[in-house]
PDB file of C-alpha atoms in Angstrom:
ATOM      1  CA  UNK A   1       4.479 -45.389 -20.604  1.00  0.00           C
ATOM      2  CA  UNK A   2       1.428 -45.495 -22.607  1.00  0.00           C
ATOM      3  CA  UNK A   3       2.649 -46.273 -25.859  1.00  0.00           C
ATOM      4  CA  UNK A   4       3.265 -49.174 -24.711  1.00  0.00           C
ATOM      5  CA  UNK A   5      -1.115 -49.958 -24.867  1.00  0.00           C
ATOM      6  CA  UNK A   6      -2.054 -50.281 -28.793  1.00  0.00           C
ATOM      7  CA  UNK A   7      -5.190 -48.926 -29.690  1.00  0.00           C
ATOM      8  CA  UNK A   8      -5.545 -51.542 -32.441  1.00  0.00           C
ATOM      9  CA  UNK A   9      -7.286 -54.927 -31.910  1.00  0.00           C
ATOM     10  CA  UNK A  10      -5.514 -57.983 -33.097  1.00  0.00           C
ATOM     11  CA  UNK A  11      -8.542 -60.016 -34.380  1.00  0.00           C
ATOM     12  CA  UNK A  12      -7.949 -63.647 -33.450  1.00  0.00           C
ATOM     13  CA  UNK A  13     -11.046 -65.138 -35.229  1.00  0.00           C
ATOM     14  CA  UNK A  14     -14.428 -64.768 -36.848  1.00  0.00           C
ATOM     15  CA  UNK A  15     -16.677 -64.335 -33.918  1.00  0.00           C
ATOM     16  CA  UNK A  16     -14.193 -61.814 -32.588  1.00  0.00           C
ATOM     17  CA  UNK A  17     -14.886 -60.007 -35.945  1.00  0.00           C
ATOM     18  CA  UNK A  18     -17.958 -60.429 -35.658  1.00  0.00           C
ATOM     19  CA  UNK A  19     -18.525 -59.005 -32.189  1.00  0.00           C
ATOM     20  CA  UNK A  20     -16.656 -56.062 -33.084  1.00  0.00           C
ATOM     21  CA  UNK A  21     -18.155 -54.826 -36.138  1.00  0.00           C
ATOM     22  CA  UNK A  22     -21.243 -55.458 -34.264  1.00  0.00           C
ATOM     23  CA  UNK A  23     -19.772 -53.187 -30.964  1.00  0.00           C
ATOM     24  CA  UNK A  24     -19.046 -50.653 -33.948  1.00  0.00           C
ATOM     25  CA  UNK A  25     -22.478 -50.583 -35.413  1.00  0.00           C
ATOM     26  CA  UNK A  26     -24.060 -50.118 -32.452  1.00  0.00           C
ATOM     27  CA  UNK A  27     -21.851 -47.503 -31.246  1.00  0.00           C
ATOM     28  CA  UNK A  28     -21.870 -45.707 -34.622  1.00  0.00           C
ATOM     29  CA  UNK A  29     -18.037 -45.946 -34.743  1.00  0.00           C
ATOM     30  CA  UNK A  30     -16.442 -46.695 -38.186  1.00  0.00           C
ATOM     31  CA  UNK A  31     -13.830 -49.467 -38.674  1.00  0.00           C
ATOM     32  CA  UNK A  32     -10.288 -49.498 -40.366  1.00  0.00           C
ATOM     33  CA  UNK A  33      -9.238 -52.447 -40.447  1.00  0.00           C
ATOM     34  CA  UNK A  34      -5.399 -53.671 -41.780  1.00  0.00           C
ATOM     35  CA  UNK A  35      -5.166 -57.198 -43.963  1.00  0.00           C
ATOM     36  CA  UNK A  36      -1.807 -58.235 -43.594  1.00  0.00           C
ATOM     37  CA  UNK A  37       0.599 -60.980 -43.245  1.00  0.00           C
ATOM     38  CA  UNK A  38       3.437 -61.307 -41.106  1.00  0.00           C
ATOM     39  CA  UNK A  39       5.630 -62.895 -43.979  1.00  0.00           C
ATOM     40  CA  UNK A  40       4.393 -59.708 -46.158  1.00  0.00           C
ATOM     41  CA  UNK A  41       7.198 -57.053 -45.675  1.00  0.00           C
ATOM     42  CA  UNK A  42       4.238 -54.202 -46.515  1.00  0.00           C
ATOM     43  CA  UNK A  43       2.101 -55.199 -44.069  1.00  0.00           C
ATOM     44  CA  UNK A  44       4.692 -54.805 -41.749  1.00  0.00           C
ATOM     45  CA  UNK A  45       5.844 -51.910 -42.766  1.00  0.00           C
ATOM     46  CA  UNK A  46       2.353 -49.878 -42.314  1.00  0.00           C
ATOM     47  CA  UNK A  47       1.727 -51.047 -38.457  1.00  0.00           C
ATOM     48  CA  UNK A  48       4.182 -48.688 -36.758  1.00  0.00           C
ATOM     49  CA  UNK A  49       2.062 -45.940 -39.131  1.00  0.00           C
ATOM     50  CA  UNK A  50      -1.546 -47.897 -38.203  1.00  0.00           C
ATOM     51  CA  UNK A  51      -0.685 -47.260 -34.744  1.00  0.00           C
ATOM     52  CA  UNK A  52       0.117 -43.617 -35.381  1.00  0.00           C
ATOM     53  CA  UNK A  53      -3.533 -43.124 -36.908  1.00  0.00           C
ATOM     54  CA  UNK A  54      -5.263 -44.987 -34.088  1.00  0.00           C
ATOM     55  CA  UNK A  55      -3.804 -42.624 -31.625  1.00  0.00           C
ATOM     56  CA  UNK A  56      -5.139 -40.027 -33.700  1.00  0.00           C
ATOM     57  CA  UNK A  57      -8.665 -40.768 -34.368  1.00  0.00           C
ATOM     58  CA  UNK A  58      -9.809 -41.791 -30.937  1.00  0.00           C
ATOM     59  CA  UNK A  59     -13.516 -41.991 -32.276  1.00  0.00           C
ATOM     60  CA  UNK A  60     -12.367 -44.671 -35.023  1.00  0.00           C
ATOM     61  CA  UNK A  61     -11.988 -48.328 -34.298  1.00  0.00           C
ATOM     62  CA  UNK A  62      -8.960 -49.873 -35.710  1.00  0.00           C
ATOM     63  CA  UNK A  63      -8.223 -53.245 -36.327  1.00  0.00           C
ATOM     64  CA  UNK A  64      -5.308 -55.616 -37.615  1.00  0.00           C
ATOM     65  CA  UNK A  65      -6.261 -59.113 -39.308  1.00  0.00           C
ATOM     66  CA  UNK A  66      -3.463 -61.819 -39.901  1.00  0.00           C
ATOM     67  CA  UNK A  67      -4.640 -63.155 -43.169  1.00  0.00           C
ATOM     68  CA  UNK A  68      -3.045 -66.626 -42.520  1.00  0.00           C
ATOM     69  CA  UNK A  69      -4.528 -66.541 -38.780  1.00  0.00           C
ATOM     70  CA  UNK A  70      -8.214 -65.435 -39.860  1.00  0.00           C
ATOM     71  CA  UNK A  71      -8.717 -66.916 -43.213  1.00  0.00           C
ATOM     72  CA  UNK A  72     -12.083 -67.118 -42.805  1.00  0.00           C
ATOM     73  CA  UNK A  73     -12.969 -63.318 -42.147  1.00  0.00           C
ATOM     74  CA  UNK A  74      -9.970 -62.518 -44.991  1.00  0.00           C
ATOM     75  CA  UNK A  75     -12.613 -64.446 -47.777  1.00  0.00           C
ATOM     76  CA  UNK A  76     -15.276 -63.448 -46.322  1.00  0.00           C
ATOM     77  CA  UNK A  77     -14.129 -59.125 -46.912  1.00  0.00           C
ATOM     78  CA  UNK A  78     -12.931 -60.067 -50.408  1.00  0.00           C
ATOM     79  CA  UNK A  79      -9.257 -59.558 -49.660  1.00  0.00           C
ATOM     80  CA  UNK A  80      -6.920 -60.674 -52.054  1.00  0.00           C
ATOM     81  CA  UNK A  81      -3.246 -58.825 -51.584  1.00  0.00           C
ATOM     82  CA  UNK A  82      -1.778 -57.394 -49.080  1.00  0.00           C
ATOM     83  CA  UNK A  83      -1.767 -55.193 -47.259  1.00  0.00           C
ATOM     84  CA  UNK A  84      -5.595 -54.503 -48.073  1.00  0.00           C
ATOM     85  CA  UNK A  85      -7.418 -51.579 -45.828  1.00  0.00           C
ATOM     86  CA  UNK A  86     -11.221 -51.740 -45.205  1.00  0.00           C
ATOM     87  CA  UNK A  87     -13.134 -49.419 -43.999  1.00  0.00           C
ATOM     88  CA  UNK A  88     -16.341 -50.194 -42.699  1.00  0.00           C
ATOM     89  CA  UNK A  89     -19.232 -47.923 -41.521  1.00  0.00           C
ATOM     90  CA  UNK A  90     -22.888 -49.561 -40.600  1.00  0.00           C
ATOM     91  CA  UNK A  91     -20.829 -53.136 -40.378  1.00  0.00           C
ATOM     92  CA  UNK A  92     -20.563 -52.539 -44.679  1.00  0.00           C
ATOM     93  CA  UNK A  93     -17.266 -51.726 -46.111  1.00  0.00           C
ATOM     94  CA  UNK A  94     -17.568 -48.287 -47.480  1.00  0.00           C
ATOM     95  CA  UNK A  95     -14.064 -47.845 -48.929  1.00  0.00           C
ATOM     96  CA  UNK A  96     -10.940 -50.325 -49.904  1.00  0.00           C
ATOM     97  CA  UNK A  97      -7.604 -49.469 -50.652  1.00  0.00           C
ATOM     98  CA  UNK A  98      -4.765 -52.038 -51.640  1.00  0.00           C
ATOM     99  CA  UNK A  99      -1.103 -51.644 -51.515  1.00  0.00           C
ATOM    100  CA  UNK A 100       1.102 -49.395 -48.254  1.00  0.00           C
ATOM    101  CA  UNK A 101       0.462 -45.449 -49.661  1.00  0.00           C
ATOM    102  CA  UNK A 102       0.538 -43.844 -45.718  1.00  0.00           C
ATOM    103  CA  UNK A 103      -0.885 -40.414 -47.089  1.00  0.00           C
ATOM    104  CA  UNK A 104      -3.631 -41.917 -49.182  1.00  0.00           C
ATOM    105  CA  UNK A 105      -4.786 -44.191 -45.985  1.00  0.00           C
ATOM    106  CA  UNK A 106      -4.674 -41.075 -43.915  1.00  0.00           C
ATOM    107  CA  UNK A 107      -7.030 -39.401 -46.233  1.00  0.00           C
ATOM    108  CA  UNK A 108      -9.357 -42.384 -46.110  1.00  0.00           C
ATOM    109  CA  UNK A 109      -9.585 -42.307 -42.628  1.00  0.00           C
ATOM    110  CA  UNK A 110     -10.417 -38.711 -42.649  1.00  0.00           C
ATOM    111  CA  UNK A 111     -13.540 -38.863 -44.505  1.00  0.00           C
ATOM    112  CA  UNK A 112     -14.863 -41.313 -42.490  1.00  0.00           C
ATOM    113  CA  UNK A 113     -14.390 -38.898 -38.965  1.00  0.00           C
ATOM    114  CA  UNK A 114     -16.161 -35.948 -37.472  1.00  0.00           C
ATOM    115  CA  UNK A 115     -13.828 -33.152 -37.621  1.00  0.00           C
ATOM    116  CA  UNK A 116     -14.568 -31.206 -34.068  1.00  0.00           C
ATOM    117  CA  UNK A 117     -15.775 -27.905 -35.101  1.00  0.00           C
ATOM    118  CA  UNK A 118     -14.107 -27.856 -38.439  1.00  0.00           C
ATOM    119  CA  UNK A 119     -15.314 -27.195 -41.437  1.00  0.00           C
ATOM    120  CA  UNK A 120     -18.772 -27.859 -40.586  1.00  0.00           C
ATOM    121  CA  UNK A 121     -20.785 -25.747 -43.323  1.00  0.00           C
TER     122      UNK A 121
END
């Protein structure tokens, strides 16, 4: 029953971005956020993957942008292809990776989280 709830946010416009990367900041949460397309076959590919990660990392906020629906915040991150992957910590994007490589987002993702207990030197 509960897949049926995503745990990404669909952003819908600029103030919407806006609000959460602000909601982020002050909550000391980092963002992933997806650049896609719904015409781009790569995009599409990664969301069923996206999904898998945001039900992982419940202390990471991750969000999808429609490039053709949010132009505005698209330009305004510097994204140029598809699918592009931000991730943004203090509301600045602290790593970008272009192009659908599943492991290599995974690993992105991880240096951004707390690890409960491990590793902790």
């Amino acid at each position: 029953m509960e897949s049926s709830r995503s745990k990404v946010s669909t952003v819908e416009s600029k103030d919407q971005w806006d609000d959460l990367v602000n909601k982020a900041k002050e909550q000391g949460t980092p963002i992933v956020a997806h650049f896609g397309a719904t015409w781009c076959v790569t995009s599409f590919v990664m969301n069923p993957f996206f999904e898998e990660l945001a039900s992982e990392y419940a202390d990471v906020m991750f969000v999808n942008v429609d490039v053709d629906e949010v132009k505005e915040v698209a330009s305004m991150m510097g994204v140029k292809a598809m699918p592009t992957f931000l991730v943004l910590k203090d509301g600045i994007v602290a790593d970008k990776m272009v192009g659908a490589n599943k492991d290599e987002l995974r690993k992105r993702v991880e240096k951004f989280t707390q690890p409960t207990g491990a590793n902790m030197a």
